[in-house]
JSON list of C-alpha atoms in Angstrom, two decimals:
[
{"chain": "A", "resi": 1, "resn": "UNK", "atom": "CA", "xyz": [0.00, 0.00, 0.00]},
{"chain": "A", "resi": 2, "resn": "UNK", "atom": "CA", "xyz": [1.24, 3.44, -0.75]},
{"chain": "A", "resi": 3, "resn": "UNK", "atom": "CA", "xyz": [1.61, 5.94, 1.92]},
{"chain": "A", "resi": 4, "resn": "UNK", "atom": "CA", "xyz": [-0.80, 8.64, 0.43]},
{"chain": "A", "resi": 5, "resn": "UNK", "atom": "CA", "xyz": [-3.61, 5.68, 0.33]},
{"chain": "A", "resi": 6, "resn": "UNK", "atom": "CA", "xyz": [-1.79, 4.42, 3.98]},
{"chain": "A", "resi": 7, "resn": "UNK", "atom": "CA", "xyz": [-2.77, 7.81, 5.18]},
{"chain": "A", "resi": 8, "resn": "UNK", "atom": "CA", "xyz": [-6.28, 8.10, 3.70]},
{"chain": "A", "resi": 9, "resn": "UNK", "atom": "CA", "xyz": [-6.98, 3.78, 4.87]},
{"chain": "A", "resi": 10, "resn": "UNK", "atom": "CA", "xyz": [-5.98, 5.42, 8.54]},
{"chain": "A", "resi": 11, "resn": "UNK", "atom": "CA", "xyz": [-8.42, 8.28, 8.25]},
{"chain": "A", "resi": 12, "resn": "UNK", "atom": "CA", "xyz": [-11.25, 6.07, 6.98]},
{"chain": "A", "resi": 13, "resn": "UNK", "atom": "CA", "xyz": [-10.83, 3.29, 9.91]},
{"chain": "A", "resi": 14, "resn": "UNK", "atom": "CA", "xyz": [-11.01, 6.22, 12.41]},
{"chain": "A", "resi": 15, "resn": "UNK", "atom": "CA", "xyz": [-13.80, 7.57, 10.90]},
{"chain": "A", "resi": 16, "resn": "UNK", "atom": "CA", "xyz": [-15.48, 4.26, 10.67]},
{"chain": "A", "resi": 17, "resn": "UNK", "atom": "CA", "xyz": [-15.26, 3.85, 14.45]},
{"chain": "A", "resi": 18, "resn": "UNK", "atom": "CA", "xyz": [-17.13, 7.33, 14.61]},
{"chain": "A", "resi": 19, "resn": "UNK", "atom": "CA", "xyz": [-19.45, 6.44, 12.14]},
{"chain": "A", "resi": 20, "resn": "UNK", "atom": "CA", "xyz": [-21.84, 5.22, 14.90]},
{"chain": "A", "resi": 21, "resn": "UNK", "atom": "CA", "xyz": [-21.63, 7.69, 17.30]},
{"chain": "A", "resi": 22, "resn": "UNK", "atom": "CA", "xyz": [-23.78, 11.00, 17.30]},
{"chain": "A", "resi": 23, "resn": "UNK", "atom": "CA", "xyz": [-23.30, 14.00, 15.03]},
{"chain": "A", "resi": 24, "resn": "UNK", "atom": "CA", "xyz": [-22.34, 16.64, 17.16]},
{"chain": "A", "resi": 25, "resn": "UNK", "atom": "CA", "xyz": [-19.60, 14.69, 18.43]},
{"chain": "A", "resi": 26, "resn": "UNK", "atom": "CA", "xyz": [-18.11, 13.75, 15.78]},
{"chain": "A", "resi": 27, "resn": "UNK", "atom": "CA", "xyz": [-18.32, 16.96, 14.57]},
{"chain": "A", "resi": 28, "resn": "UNK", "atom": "CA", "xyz": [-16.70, 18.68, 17.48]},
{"chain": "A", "resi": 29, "resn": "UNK", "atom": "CA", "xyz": [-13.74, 16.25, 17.01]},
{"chain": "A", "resi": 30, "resn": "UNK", "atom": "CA", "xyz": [-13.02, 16.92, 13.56]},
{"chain": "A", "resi": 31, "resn": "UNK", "atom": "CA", "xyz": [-13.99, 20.13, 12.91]},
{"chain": "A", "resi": 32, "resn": "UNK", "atom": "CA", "xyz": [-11.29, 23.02, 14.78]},
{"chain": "A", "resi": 33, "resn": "UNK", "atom": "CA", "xyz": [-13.11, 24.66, 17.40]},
{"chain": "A", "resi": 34, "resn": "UNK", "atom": "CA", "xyz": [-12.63, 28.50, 16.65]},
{"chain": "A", "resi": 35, "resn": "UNK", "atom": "CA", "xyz": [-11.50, 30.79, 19.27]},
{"chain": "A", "resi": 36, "resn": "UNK", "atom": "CA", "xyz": [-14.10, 33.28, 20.93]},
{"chain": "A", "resi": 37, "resn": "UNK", "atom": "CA", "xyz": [-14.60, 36.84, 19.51]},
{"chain": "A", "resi": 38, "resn": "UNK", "atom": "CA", "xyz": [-14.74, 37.65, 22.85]},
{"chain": "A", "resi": 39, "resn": "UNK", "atom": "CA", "xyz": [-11.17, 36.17, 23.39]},
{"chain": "A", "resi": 40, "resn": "UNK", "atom": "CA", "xyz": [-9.40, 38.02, 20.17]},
{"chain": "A", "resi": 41, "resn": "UNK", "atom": "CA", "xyz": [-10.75, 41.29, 21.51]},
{"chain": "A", "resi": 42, "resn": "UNK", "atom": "CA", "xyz": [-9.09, 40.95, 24.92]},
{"chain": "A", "resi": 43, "resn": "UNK", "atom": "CA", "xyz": [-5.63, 40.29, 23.17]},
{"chain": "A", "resi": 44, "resn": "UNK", "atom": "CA", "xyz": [-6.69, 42.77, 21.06]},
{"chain": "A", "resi": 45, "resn": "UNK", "atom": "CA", "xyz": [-7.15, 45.27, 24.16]},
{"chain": "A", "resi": 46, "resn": "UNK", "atom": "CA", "xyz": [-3.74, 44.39, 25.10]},
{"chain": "A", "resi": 47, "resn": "UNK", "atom": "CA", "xyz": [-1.93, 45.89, 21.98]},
{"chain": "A", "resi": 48, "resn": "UNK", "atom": "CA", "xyz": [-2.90, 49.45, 22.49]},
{"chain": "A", "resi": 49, "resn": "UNK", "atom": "CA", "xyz": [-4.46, 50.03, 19.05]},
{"chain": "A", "resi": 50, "resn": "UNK", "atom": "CA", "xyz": [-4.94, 53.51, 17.77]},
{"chain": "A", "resi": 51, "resn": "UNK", "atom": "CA", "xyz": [-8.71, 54.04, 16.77]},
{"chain": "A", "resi": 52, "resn": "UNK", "atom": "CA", "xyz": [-8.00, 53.82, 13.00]},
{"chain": "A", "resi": 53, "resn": "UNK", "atom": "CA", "xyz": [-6.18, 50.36, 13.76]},
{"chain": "A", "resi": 54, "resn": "UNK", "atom": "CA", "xyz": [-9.05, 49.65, 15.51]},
{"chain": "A", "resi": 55, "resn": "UNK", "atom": "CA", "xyz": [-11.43, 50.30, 12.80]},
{"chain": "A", "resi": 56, "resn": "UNK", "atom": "CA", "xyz": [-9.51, 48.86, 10.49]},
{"chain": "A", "resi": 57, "resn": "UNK", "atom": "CA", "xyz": [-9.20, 45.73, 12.14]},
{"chain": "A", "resi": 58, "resn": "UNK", "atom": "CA", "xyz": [-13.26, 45.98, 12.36]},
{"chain": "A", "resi": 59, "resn": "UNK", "atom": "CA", "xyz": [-13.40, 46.22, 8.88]},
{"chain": "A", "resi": 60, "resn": "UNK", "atom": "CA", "xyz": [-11.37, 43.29, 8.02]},
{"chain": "A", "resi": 61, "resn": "UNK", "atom": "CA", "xyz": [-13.33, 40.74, 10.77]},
{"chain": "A", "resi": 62, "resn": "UNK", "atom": "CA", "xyz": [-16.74, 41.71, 9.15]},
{"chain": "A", "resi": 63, "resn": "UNK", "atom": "CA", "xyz": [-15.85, 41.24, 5.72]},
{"chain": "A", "resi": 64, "resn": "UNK", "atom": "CA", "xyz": [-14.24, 37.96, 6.33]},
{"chain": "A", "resi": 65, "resn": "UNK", "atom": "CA", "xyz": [-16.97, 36.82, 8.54]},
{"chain": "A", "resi": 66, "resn": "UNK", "atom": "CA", "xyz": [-19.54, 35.64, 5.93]},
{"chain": "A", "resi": 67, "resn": "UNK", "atom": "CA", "xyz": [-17.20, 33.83, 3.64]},
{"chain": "A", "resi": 68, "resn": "UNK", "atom": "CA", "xyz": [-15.31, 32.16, 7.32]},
{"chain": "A", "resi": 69, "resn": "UNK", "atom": "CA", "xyz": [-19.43, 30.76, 8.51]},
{"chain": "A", "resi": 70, "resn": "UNK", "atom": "CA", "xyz": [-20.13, 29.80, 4.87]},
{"chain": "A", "resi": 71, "resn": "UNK", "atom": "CA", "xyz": [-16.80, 27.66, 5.28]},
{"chain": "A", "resi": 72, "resn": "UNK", "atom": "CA", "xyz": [-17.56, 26.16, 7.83]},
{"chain": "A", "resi": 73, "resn": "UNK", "atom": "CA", "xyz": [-21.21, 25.40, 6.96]},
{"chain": "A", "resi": 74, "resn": "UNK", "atom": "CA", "xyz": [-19.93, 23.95, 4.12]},
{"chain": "A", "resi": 75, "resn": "UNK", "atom": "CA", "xyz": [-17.28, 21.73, 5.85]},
{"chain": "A", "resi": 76, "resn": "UNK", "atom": "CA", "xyz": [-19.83, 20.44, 8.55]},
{"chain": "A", "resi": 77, "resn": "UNK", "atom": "CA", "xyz": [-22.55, 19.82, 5.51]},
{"chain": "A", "resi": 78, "resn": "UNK", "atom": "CA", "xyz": [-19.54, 18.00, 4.16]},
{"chain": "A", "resi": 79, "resn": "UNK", "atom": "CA", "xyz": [-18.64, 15.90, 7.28]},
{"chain": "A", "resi": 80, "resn": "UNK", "atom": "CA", "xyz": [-22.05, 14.78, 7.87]},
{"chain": "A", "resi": 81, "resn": "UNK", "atom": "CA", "xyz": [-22.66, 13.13, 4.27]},
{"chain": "A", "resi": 82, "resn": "UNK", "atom": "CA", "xyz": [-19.10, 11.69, 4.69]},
{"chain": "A", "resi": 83, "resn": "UNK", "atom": "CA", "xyz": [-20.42, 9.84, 7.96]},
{"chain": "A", "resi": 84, "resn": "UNK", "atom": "CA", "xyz": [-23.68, 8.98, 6.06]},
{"chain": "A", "resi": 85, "resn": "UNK", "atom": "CA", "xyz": [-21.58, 7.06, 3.69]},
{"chain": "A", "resi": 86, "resn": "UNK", "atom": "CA", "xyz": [-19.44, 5.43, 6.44]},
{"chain": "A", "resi": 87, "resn": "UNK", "atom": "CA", "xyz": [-22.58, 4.19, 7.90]},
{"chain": "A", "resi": 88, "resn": "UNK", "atom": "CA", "xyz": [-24.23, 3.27, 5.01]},
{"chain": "A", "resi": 89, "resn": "UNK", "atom": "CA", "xyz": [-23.28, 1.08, 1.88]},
{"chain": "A", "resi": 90, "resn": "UNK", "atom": "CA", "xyz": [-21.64, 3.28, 0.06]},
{"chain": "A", "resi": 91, "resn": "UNK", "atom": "CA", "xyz": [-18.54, 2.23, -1.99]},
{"chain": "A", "resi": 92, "resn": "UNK", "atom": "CA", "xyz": [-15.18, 2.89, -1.55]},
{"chain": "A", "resi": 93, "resn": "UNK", "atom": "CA", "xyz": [-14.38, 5.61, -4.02]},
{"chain": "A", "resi": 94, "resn": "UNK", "atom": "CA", "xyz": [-17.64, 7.28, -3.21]},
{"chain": "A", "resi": 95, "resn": "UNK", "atom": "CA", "xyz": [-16.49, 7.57, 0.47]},
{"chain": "A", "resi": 96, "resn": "UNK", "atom": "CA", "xyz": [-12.86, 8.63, -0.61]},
{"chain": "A", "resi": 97, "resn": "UNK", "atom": "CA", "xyz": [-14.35, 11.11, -3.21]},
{"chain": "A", "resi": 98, "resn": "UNK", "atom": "CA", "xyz": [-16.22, 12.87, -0.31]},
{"chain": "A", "resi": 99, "resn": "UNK", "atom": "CA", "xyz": [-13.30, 12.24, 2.09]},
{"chain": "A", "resi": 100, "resn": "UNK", "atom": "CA", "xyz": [-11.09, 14.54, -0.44]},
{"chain": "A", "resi": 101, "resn": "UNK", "atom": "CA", "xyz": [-14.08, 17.13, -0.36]},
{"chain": "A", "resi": 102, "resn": "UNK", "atom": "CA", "xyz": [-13.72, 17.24, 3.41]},
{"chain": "A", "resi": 103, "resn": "UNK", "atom": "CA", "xyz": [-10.28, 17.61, 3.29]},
{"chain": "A", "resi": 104, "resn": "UNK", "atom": "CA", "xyz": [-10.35, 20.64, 0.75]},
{"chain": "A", "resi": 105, "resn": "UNK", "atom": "CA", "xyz": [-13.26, 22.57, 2.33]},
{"chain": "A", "resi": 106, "resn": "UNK", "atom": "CA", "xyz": [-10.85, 22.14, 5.33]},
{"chain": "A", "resi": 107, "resn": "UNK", "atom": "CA", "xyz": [-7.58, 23.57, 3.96]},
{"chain": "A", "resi": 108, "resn": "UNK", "atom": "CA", "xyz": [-9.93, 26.36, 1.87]},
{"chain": "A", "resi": 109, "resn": "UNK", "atom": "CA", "xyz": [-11.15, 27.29, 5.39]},
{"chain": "A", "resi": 110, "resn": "UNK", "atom": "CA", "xyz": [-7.61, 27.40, 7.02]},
{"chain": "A", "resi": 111, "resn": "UNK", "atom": "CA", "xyz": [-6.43, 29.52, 4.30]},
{"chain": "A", "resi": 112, "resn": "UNK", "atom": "CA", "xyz": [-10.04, 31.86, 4.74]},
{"chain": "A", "resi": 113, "resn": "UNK", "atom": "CA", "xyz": [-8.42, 32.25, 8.17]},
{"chain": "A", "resi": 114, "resn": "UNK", "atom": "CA", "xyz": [-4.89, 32.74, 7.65]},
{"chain": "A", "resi": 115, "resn": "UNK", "atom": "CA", "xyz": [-5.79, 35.21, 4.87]},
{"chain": "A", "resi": 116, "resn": "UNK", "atom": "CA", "xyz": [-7.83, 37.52, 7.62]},
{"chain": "A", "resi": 117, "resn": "UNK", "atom": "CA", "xyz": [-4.59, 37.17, 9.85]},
{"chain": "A", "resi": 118, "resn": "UNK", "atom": "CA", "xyz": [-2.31, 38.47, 7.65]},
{"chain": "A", "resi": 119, "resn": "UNK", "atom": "CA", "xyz": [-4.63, 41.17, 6.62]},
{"chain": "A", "resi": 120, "resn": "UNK", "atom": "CA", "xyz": [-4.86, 41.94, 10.51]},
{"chain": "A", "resi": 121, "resn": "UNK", "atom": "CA", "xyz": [-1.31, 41.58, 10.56]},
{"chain": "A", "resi": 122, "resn": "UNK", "atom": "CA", "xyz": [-0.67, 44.46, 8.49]},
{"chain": "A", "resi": 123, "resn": "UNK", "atom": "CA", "xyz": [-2.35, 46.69, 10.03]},
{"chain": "A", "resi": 124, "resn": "UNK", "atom": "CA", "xyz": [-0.36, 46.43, 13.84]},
{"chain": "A", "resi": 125, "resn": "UNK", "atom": "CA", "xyz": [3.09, 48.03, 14.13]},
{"chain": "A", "resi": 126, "resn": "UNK", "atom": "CA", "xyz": [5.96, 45.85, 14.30]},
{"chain": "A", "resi": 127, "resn": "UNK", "atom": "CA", "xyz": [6.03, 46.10, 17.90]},
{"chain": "A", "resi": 128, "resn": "UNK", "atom": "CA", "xyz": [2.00, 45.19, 18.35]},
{"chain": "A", "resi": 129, "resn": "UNK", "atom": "CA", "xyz": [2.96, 42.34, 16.40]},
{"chain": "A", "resi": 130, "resn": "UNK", "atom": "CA", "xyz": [5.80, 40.98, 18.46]},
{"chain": "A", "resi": 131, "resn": "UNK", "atom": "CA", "xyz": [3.48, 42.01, 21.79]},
{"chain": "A", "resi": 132, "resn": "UNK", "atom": "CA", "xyz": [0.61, 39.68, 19.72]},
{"chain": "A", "resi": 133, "resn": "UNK", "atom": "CA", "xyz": [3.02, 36.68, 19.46]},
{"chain": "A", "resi": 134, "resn": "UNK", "atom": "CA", "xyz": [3.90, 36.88, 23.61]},
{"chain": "A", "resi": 135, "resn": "UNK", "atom": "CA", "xyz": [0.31, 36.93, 24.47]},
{"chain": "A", "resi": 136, "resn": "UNK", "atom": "CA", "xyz": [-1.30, 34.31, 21.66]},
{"chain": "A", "resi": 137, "resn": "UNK", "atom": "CA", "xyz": [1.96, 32.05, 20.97]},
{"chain": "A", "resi": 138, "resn": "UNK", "atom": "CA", "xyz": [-0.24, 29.15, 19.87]},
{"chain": "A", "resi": 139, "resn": "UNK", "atom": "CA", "xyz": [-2.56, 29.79, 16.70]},
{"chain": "A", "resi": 140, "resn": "UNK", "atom": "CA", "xyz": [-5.39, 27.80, 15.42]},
{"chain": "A", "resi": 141, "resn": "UNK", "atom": "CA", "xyz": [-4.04, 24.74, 13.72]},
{"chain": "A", "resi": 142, "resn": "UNK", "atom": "CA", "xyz": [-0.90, 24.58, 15.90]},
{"chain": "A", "resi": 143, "resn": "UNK", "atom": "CA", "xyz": [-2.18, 24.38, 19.42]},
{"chain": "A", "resi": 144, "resn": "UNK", "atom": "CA", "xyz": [-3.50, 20.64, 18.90]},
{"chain": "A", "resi": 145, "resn": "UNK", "atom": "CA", "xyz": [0.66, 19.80, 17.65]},
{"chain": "A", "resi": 146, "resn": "UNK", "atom": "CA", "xyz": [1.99, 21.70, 20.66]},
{"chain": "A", "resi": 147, "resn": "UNK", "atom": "CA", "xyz": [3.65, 20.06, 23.26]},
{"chain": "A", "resi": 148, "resn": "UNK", "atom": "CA", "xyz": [2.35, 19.52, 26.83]},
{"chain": "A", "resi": 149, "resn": "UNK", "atom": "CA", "xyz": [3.76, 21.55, 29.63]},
{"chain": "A", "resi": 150, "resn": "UNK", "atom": "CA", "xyz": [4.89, 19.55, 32.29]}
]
């Protein structure tokens, strides 16, 4: 076996082993649990933004915010048809097919993200930024490969 389809095999025995359990679980387990708005406005607080960085961060957060929930719509609609098929009879390549769907709708959402990040980015001053990386040193996407403290 090759290791892409090694990879993909792995995925599809885990999933199988959630494909009887509820919805919501399984959901909350593969789908990256976004942080609070509440939560990015305190670290926000913390930088000392002018008004017009402020605003400008406003700006960019509302704009993104449709196409970030119709992402993530789209990637639980997604998830949910791909544990229909693992419950139900579908064949293989069906269940791969919509396993690659799953996969794309998450890396389009990751990049949605990442894209509002950098365009938050730009607006702090080099120092913000460095005060930003002290207070929130683990992003989305990296916290769940971070190391324990111990």
């Amino acid at each position: 076996m090759f290791p892409k389809n090694s990879r993909i095999f792995g995925s599809l025995i885990g999933l199988t082993f959630l494909a009887g359990a509820a919805a919501i679980p399984v959901l909350a387990q593969t789908t990256p649990t976004p942080s609070s708005p509440h939560q990015h406005t305190d670290f926000l607080k913390k930088l000392n933004l002018s008004p017009d960085q402020t605003q400008k961060i406003d700006t960019i957060r509302s704009n993104d915010k449709a196409q970030i929930t119709q992402d993530k719509q789209a990637l639980r609609q997604a998830e949910q048809q791909l544990q229909s098929l693992m419950a139900g009879t579908a064949d293989d390549s069906q269940i791969k097919q919509q396993f690659s769907q799953v996969e794309a709708l998450k890396q389009k959402l990751t990049e949605d993200k990442f894209s509002e990040r950098l365009a938050i980015r730009d607006v702090l001053t080099p120092a913000q930024r460095q005060q930003l990386a002290l207070l929130h040193p683990h992003r989305e996407g990296t916290k769940h490969n971070a190391k324990p403290q111990q």
